[in-house]
Short mmCIF file of C-alpha atoms in Angstrom, two decimals:
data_model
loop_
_atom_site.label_atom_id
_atom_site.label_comp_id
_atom_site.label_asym_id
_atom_site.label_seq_id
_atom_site.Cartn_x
_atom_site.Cartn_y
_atom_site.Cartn_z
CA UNK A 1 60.27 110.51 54.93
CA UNK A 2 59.24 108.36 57.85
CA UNK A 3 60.47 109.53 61.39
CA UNK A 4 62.92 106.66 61.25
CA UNK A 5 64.65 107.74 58.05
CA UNK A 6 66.33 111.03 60.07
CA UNK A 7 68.15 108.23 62.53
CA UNK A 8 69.32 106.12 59.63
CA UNK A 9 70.63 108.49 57.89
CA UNK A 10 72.88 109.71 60.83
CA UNK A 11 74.11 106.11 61.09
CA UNK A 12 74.40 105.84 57.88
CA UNK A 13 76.85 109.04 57.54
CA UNK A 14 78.28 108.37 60.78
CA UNK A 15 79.34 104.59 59.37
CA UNK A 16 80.63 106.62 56.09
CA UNK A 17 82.90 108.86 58.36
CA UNK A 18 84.19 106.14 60.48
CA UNK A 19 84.94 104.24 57.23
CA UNK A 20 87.11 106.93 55.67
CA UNK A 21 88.80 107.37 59.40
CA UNK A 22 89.75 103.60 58.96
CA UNK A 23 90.89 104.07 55.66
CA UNK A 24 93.23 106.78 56.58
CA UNK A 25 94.80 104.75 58.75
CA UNK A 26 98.06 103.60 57.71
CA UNK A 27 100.36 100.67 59.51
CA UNK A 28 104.13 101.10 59.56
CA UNK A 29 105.84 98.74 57.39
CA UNK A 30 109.40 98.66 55.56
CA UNK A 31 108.93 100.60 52.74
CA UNK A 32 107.76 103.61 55.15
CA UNK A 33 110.40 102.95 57.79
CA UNK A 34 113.04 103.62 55.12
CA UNK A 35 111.38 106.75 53.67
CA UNK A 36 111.32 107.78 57.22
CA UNK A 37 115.03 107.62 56.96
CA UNK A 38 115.90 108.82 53.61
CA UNK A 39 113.63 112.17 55.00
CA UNK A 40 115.86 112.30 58.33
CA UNK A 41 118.51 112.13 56.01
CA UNK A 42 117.55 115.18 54.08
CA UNK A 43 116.22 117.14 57.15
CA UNK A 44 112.94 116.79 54.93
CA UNK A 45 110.49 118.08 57.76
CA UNK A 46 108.02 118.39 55.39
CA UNK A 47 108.13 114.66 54.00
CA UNK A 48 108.70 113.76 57.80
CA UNK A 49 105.31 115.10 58.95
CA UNK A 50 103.71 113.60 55.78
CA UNK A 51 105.06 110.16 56.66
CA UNK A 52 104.47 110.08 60.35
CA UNK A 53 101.25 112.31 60.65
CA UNK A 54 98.65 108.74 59.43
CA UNK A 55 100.56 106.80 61.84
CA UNK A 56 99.05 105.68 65.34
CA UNK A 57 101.39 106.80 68.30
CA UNK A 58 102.03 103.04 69.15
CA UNK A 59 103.78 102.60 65.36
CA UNK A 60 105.45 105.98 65.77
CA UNK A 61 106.86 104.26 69.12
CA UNK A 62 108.06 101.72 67.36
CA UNK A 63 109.65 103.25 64.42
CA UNK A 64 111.71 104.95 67.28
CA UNK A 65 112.58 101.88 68.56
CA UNK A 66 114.01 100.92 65.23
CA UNK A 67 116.29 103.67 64.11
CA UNK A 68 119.42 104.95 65.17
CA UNK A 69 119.86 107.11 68.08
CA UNK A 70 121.33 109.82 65.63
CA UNK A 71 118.24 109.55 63.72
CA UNK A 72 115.70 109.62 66.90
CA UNK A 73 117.74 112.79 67.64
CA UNK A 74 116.80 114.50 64.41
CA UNK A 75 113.27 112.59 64.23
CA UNK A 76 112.58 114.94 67.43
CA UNK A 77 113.84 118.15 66.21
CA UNK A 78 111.95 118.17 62.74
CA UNK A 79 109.22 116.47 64.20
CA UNK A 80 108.68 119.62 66.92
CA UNK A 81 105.47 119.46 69.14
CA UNK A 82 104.24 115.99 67.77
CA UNK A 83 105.68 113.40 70.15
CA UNK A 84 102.57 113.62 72.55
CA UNK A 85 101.61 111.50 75.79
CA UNK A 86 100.35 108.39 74.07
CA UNK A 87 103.66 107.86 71.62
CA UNK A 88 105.52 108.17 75.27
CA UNK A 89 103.61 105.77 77.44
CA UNK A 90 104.02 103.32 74.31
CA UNK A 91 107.66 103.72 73.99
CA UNK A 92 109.83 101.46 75.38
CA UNK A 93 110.72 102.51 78.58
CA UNK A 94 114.71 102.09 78.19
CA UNK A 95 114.47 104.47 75.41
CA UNK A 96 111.92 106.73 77.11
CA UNK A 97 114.53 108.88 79.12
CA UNK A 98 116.45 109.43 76.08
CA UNK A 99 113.68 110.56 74.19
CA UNK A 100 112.65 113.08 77.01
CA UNK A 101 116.09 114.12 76.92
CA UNK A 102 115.62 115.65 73.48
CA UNK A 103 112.47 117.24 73.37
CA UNK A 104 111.95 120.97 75.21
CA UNK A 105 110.51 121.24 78.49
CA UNK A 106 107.01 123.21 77.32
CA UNK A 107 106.64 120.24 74.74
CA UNK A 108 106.92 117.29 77.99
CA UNK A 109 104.53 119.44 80.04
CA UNK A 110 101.85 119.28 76.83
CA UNK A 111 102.47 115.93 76.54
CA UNK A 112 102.02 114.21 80.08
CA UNK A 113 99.12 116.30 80.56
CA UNK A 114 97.15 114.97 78.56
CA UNK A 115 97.91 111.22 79.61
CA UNK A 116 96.08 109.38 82.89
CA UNK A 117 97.90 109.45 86.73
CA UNK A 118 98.22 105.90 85.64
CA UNK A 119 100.32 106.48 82.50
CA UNK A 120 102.14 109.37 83.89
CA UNK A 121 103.27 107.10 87.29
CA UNK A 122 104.51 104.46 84.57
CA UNK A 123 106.38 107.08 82.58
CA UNK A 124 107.80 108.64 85.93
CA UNK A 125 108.68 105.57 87.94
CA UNK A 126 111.02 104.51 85.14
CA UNK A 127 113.44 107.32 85.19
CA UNK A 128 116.85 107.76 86.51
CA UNK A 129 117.06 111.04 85.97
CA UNK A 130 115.70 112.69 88.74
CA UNK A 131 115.62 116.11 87.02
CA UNK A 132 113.47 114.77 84.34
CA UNK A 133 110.68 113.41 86.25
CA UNK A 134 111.04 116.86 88.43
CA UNK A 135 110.21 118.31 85.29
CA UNK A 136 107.25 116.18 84.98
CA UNK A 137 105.47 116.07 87.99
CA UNK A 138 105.95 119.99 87.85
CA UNK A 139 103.66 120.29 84.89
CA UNK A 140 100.93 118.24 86.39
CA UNK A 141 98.32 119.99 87.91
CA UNK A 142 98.31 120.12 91.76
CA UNK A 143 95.53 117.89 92.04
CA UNK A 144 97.33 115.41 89.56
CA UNK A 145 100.62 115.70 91.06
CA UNK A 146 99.96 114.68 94.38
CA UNK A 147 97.86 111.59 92.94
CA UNK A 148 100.81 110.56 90.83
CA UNK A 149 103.59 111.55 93.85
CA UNK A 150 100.84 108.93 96.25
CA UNK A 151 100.85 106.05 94.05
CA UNK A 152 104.37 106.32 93.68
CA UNK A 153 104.32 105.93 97.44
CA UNK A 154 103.09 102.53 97.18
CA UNK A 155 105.35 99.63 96.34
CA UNK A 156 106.21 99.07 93.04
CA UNK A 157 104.78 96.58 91.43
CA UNK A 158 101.31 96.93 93.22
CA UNK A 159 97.79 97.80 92.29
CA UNK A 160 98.95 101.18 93.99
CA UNK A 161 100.90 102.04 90.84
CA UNK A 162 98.64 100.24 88.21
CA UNK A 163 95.55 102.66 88.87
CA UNK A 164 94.27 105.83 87.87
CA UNK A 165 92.52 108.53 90.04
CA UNK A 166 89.88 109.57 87.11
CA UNK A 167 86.68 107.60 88.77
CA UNK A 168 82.85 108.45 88.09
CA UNK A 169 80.95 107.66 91.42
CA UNK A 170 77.87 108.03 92.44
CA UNK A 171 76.22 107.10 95.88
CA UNK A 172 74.52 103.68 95.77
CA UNK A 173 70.57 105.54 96.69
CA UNK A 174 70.63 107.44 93.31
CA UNK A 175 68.31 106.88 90.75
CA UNK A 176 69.24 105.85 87.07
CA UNK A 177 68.07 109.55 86.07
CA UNK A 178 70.04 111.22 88.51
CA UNK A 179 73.18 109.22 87.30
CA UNK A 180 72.38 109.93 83.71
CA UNK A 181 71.94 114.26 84.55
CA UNK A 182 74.97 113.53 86.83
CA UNK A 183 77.29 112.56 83.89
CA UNK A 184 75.64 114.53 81.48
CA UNK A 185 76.84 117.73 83.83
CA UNK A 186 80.32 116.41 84.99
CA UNK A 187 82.58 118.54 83.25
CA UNK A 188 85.70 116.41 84.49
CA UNK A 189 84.76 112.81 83.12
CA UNK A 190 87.77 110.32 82.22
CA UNK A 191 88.18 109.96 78.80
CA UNK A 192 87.17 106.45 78.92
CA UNK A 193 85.48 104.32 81.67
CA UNK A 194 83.07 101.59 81.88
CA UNK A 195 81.67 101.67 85.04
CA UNK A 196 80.27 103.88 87.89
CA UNK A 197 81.06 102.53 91.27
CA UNK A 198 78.75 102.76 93.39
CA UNK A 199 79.44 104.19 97.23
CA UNK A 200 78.18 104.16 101.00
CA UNK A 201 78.57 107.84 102.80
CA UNK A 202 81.81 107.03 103.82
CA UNK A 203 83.23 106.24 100.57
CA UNK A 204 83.09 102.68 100.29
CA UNK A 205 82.80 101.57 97.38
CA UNK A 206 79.86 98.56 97.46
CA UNK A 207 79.33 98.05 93.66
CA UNK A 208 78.81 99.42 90.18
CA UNK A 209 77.05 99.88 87.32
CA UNK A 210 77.97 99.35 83.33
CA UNK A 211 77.56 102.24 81.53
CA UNK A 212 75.14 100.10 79.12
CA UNK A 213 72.96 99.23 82.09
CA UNK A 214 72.16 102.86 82.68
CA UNK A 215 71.41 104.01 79.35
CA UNK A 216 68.84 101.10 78.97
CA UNK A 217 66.96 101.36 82.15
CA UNK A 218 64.37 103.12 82.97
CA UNK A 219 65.08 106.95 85.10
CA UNK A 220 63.57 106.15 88.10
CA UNK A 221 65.19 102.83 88.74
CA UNK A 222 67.38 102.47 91.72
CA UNK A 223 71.33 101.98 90.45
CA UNK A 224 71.38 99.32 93.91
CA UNK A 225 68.93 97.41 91.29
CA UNK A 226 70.84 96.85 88.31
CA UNK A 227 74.79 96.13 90.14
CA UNK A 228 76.82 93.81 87.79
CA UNK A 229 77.91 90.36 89.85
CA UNK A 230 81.29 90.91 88.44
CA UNK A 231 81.97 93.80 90.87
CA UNK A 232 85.50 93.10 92.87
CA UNK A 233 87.65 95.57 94.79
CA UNK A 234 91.98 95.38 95.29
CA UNK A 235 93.91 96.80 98.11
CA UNK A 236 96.39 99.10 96.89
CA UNK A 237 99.45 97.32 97.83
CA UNK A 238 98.10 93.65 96.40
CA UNK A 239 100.71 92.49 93.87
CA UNK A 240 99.91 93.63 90.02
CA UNK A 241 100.25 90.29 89.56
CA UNK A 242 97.31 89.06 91.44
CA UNK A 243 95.31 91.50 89.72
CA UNK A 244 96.28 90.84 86.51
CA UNK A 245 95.48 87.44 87.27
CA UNK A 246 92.10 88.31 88.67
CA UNK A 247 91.29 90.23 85.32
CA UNK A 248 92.26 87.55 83.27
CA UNK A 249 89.86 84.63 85.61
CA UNK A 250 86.78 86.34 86.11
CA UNK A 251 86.90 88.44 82.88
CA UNK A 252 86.89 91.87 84.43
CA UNK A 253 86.65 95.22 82.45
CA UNK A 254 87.57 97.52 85.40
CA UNK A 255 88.14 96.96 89.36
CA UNK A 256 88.08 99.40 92.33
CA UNK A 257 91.34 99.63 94.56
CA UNK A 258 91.12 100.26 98.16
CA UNK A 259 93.32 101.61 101.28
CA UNK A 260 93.56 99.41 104.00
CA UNK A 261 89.92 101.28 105.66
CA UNK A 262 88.41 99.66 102.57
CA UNK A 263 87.59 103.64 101.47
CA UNK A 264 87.75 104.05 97.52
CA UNK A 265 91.30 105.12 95.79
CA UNK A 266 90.94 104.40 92.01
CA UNK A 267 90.18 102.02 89.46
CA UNK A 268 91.87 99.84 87.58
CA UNK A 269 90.92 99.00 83.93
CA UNK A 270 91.21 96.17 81.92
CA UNK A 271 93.71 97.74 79.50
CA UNK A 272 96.52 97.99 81.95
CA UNK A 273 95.58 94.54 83.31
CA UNK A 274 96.37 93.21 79.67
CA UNK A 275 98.97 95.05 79.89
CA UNK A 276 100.68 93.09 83.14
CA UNK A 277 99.77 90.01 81.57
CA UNK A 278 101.63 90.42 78.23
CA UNK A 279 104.40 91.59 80.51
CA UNK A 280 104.56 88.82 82.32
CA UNK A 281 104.37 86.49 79.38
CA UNK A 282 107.38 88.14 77.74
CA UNK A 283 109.48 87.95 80.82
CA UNK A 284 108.65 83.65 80.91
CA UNK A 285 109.85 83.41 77.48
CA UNK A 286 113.07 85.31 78.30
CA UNK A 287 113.72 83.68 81.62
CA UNK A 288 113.25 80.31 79.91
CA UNK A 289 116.26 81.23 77.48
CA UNK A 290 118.20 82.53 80.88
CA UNK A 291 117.86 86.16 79.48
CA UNK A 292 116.82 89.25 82.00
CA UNK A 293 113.33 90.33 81.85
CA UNK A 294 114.51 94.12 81.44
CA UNK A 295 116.43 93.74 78.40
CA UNK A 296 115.04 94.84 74.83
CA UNK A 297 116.40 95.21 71.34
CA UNK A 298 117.26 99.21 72.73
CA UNK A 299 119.71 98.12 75.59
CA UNK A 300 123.35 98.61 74.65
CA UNK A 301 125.91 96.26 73.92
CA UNK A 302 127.87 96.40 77.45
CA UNK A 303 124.35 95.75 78.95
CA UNK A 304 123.18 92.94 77.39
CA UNK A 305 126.70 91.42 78.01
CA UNK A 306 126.28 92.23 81.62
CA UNK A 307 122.66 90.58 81.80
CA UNK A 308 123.16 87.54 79.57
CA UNK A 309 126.71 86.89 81.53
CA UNK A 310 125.50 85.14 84.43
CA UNK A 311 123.51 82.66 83.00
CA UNK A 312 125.92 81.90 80.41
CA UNK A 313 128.62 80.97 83.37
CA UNK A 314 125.80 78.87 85.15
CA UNK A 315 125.29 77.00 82.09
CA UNK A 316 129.17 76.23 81.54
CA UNK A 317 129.20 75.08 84.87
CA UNK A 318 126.56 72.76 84.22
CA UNK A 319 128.13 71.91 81.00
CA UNK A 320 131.25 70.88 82.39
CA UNK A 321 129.65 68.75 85.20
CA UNK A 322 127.95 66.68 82.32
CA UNK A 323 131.32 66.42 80.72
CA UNK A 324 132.56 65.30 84.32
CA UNK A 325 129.84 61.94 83.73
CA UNK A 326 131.59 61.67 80.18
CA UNK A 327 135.38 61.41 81.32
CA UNK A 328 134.35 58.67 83.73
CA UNK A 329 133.51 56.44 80.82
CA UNK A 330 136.74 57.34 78.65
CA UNK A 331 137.93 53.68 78.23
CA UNK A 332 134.44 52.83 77.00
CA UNK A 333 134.72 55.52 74.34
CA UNK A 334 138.28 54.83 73.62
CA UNK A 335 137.32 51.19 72.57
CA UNK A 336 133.94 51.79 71.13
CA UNK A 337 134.30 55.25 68.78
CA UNK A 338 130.63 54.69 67.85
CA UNK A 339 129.07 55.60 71.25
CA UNK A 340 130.93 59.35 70.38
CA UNK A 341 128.73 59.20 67.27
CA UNK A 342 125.41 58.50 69.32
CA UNK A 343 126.45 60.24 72.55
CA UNK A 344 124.91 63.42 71.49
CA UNK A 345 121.43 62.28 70.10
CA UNK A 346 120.48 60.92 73.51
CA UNK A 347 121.39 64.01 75.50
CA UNK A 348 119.59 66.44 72.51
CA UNK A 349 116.49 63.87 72.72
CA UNK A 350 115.76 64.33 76.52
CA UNK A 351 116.70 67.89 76.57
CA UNK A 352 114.54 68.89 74.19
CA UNK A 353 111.56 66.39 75.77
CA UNK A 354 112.58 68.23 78.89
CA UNK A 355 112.37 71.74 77.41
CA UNK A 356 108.80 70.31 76.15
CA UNK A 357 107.49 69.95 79.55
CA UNK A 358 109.84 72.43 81.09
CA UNK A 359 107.22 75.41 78.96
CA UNK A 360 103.95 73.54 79.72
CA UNK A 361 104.90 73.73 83.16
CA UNK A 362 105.86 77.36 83.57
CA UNK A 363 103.22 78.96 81.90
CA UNK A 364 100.76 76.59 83.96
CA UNK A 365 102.26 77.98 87.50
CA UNK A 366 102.07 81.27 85.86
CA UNK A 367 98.38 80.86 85.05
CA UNK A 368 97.93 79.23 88.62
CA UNK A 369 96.32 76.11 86.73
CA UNK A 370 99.51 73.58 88.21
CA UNK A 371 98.35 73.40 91.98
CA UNK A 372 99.59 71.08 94.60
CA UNK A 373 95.59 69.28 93.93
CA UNK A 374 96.93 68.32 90.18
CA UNK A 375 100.78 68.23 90.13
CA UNK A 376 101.03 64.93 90.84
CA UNK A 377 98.68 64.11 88.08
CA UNK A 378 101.20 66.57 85.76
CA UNK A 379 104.11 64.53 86.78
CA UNK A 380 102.22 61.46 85.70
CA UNK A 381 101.22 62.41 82.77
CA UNK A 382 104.74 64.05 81.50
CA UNK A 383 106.39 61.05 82.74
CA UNK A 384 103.64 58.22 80.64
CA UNK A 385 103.97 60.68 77.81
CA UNK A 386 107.95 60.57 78.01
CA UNK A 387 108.05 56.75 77.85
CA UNK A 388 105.89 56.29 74.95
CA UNK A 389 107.85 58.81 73.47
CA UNK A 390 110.77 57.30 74.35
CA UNK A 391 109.56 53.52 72.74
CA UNK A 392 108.99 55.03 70.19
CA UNK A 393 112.54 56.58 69.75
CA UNK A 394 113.97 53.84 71.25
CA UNK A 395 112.99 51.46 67.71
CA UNK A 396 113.88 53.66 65.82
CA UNK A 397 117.11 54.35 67.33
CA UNK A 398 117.85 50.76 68.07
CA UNK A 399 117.34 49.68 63.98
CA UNK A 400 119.50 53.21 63.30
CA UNK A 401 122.51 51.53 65.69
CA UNK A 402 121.73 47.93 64.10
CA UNK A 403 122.01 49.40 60.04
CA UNK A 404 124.55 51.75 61.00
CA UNK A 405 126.77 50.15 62.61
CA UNK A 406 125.77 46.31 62.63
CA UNK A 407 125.70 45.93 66.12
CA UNK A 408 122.36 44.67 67.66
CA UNK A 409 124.25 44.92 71.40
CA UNK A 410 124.94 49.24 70.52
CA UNK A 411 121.50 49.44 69.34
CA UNK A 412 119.95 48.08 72.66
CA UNK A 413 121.62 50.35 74.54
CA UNK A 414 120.56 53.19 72.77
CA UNK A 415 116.98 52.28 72.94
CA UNK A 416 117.37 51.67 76.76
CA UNK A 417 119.12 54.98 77.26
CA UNK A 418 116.70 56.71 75.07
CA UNK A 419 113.70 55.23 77.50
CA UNK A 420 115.38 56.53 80.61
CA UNK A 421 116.06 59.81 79.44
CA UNK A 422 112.84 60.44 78.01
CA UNK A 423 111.00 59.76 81.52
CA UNK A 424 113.58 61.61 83.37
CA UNK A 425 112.71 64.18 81.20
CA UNK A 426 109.08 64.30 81.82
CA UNK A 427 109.70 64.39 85.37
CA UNK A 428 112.84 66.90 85.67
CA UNK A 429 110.54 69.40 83.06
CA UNK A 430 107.72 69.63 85.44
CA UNK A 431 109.53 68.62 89.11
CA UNK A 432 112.28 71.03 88.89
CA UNK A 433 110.17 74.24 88.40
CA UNK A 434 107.42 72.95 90.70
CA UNK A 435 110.29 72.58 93.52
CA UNK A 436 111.99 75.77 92.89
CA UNK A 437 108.60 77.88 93.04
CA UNK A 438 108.52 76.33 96.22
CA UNK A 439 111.62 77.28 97.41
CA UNK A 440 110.92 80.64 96.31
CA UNK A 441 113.22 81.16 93.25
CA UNK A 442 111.41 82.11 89.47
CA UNK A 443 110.89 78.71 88.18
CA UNK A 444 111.13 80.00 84.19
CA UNK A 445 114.52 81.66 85.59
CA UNK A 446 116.31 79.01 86.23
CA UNK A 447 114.66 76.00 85.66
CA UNK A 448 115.75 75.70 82.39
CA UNK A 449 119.86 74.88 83.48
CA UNK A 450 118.48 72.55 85.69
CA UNK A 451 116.63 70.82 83.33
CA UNK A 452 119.01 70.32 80.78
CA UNK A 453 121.82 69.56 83.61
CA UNK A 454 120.05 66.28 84.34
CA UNK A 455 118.61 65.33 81.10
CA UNK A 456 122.20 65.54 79.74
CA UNK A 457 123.89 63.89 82.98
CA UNK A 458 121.41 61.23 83.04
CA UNK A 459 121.90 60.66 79.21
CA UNK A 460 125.26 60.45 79.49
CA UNK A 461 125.16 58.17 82.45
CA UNK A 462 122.37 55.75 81.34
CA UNK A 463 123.91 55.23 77.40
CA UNK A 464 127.81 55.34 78.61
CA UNK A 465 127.09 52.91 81.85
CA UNK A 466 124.67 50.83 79.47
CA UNK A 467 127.53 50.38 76.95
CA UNK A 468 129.71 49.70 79.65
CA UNK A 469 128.11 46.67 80.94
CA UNK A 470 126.74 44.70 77.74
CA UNK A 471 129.25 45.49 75.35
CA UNK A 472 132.61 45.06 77.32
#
């Protein structure tokens, strides 16, 4: 055996066990959602702990999304001690009080222990009932606590509450071997990190070091020597948005966060900057459809009337101020039935060109990429692309009014209208949200009854007043 063949085999056995670890791993899918339910049913705690024991805590969170409140009830009480820290910080967090509701206090206390300030400051800042997050902050440790109690000092939203306290430093003079016998004795590591920031004597933090970079240089090299170029600190009350943002452009793994004396707080890693940015994504494609950010399959029925309600009355506003454009053209229609017929197809073509431009331009602000340097560009280009589009609509529409109805005049004005709307379109989908970010309103909030207010009106008004001139 050479002196190489001891290493491989390690590997190879360590490969073997991380196979059979992979193996055991088991996703949640229908067929084990409803056995979960047929063993609620039957109070089957030994089926239930069978069923739910292969599952990571994120599907666990899930299935607990998807049943019953009865059955997360009874879930809870066969399922005693299980429901740890990570099934909790990946529950949804309209469901999370309920769930804390049911379980006993010792079991809460085990459970946000063993979770990051970071995670517990999510799980705490989300509660209404005062009691309950009492009851969690009192099973912290002290040194814990008062992290969790100062970040919830900071404003919401902010890198304040988006970082964790558990940060490996080391003071920018050491050596590579005196940061390798340094970690090697900590006996109060994170669980996971990927750097070690680097400080001055007064706890500034001036740069840091990957993990990989220590372990492949040699001891006596300075730590000052091998800093990574990607090293970037936050103030703790910038917006979680901006750091999100920050993550995502300069492809961060983890960030330092700062007071205002630039002395070192926490970190911030690159899982809870993913985090904000799937977040924010899901509230742009909610906004778009005029629905609130906080709502979620869990909400009750009164609630998501009371969120969607709004939005629904703006929209029959708009609604009726398009039918407005309509009744002014009433003898047109009443002599000409066919323009009822081909009314709607102009209005559904621009609105759904606008809608087109309307997402491209919304998730561009979001992703800072549509600037005041390029929007005029933007405009130009949504406005070129909606009058090709709208040629090439426009022939087709005008031989549909032509064979459809036999009137070359009716299919003209279709193919005019369908033009006009087309550009307006291209320029309402990307205008509107650009002006409204200005004025300091959410642009994928309410751009979108905007948008479709003047692709309709201007339908309306272009094919009606069209019809009214040349074929009268």
């Amino acid at each position: 055996m050479t002196e190489h063949e001891p290493d491989t085999l390690l590997r190879s056995q360590d490969e073997e066990t991380q196979t059979a670890e992979l193996e055991e791993e088991i996703d949640l899918d229908d067929s084990r959602v409803s056995a979960v339910r047929d063993a609620l049913a039957q109070r089957d705690r030994t089926g239930l702990d069978d069923l739910l024991e292969p599952l990571h805590g994120a599907d666990i969170a899930d299935l607990l999304e998807q049943v019953s409140e009865s059955e997360r009830s009874t879930l809870v009480e066969l399922w005693q001690g299980q429901i740890d820290g990570e099934i909790l910080s990946e529950l949804d967090e309209n469901l999370r009080e309920e769930v804390l509701s049911y379980l006993p206090a010792e079991d809460v206390a085990e459970a946000v222990r063993e979770l990051d300030t970071d995670d517990v400051v999510d799980l705490v800042e989300n509660l209404d009932d005062a009691d309950q997050a009492t009851a969690i902050l009192g099973a912290l440790s002290d040194v814990d606590r008062v992290a969790v109690q100062q970040a919830l000092s900071y404003p919401e939203y902010s890198a304040g509450r988006l970082m964790q306290r558990e940060v490996v430093i080391a003071p920018s003079f050491w050596t590579v071997g005196q940061a390798i016998d340094f970690l090697r004795s900590g006996p109060d590591l994170p669980e996971q990190f990927y750097h070690v920031i680097l400080t001055d004597p007064r706890m500034r933090p001036v740069g840091h070091v990957t993990l990989g970079k220590i372990l492949a240089s040699p001891r006596e090299t300075p730590l000052s020597d091998i800093e990574e170029d990607s090293f970037r600190t936050f103030e703790v009350t910038d917006p979680e948005s901006e750091v999100a943002y920050a993550f995502n452009q300069y492809h961060l793994i983890s960030a330092a966060v700062v007071d205002a004396d630039d002395r070192l707080l926490g970190v911030i890693t690159i899982d809870d900057a993913i985090r904000i940015l799937d977040e924010e994504a899901e509230e742009d494609i909610l906004r778009l459809a005029g629905v609130d950010a906080e709502e979620s399959l869990s909400n009750k029925t009164l609630g998501v009337v009371r969120r969607r309600f709004p939005w629904l009355a703006v929209n029959l506003f708009t609604a009726i101020l398009a039918s407005v454009v309509i009744a002014q053209f009433e003898a047109v229609l009443t002599q000409i039935v066919a323009l009822a017929v081909l009314m709607p197809i102009v209005a559904s073509m621009g609105g759904n060109a606008g809608t087109q431009s309307l997402t491209v331009a919304v998730r561009a602000l979001a992703t800072r990429d549509l600037t005041g340097g390029n929007v005029w560009r933007v405009i130009r280009r949504e406005v070129m692309a909606g009058a090709i589009n709208g040629l090439a609509f426009a022939v087709i529409m005008g031989v549909v009014g032509i064979v459809w109805f036999g009137s070359p005049a009716l299919g003209g004005v279709i193919a005019v209208a369908m033009i006009v709307n087309m550009v307006v379109a291209g320029l309402a989908g990307v205008g509107i949200p650009v002006v409204l970010q200005k004025v300091g309103i959410d642009p994928a909030l309410a751009s979108g009854a905007f948008v479709t207010t003047v692709t309709d009106v201007v339908g309306f008004f272009a094919f009606l007043g069209l019809a009214a001139l040349w074929l009268l």
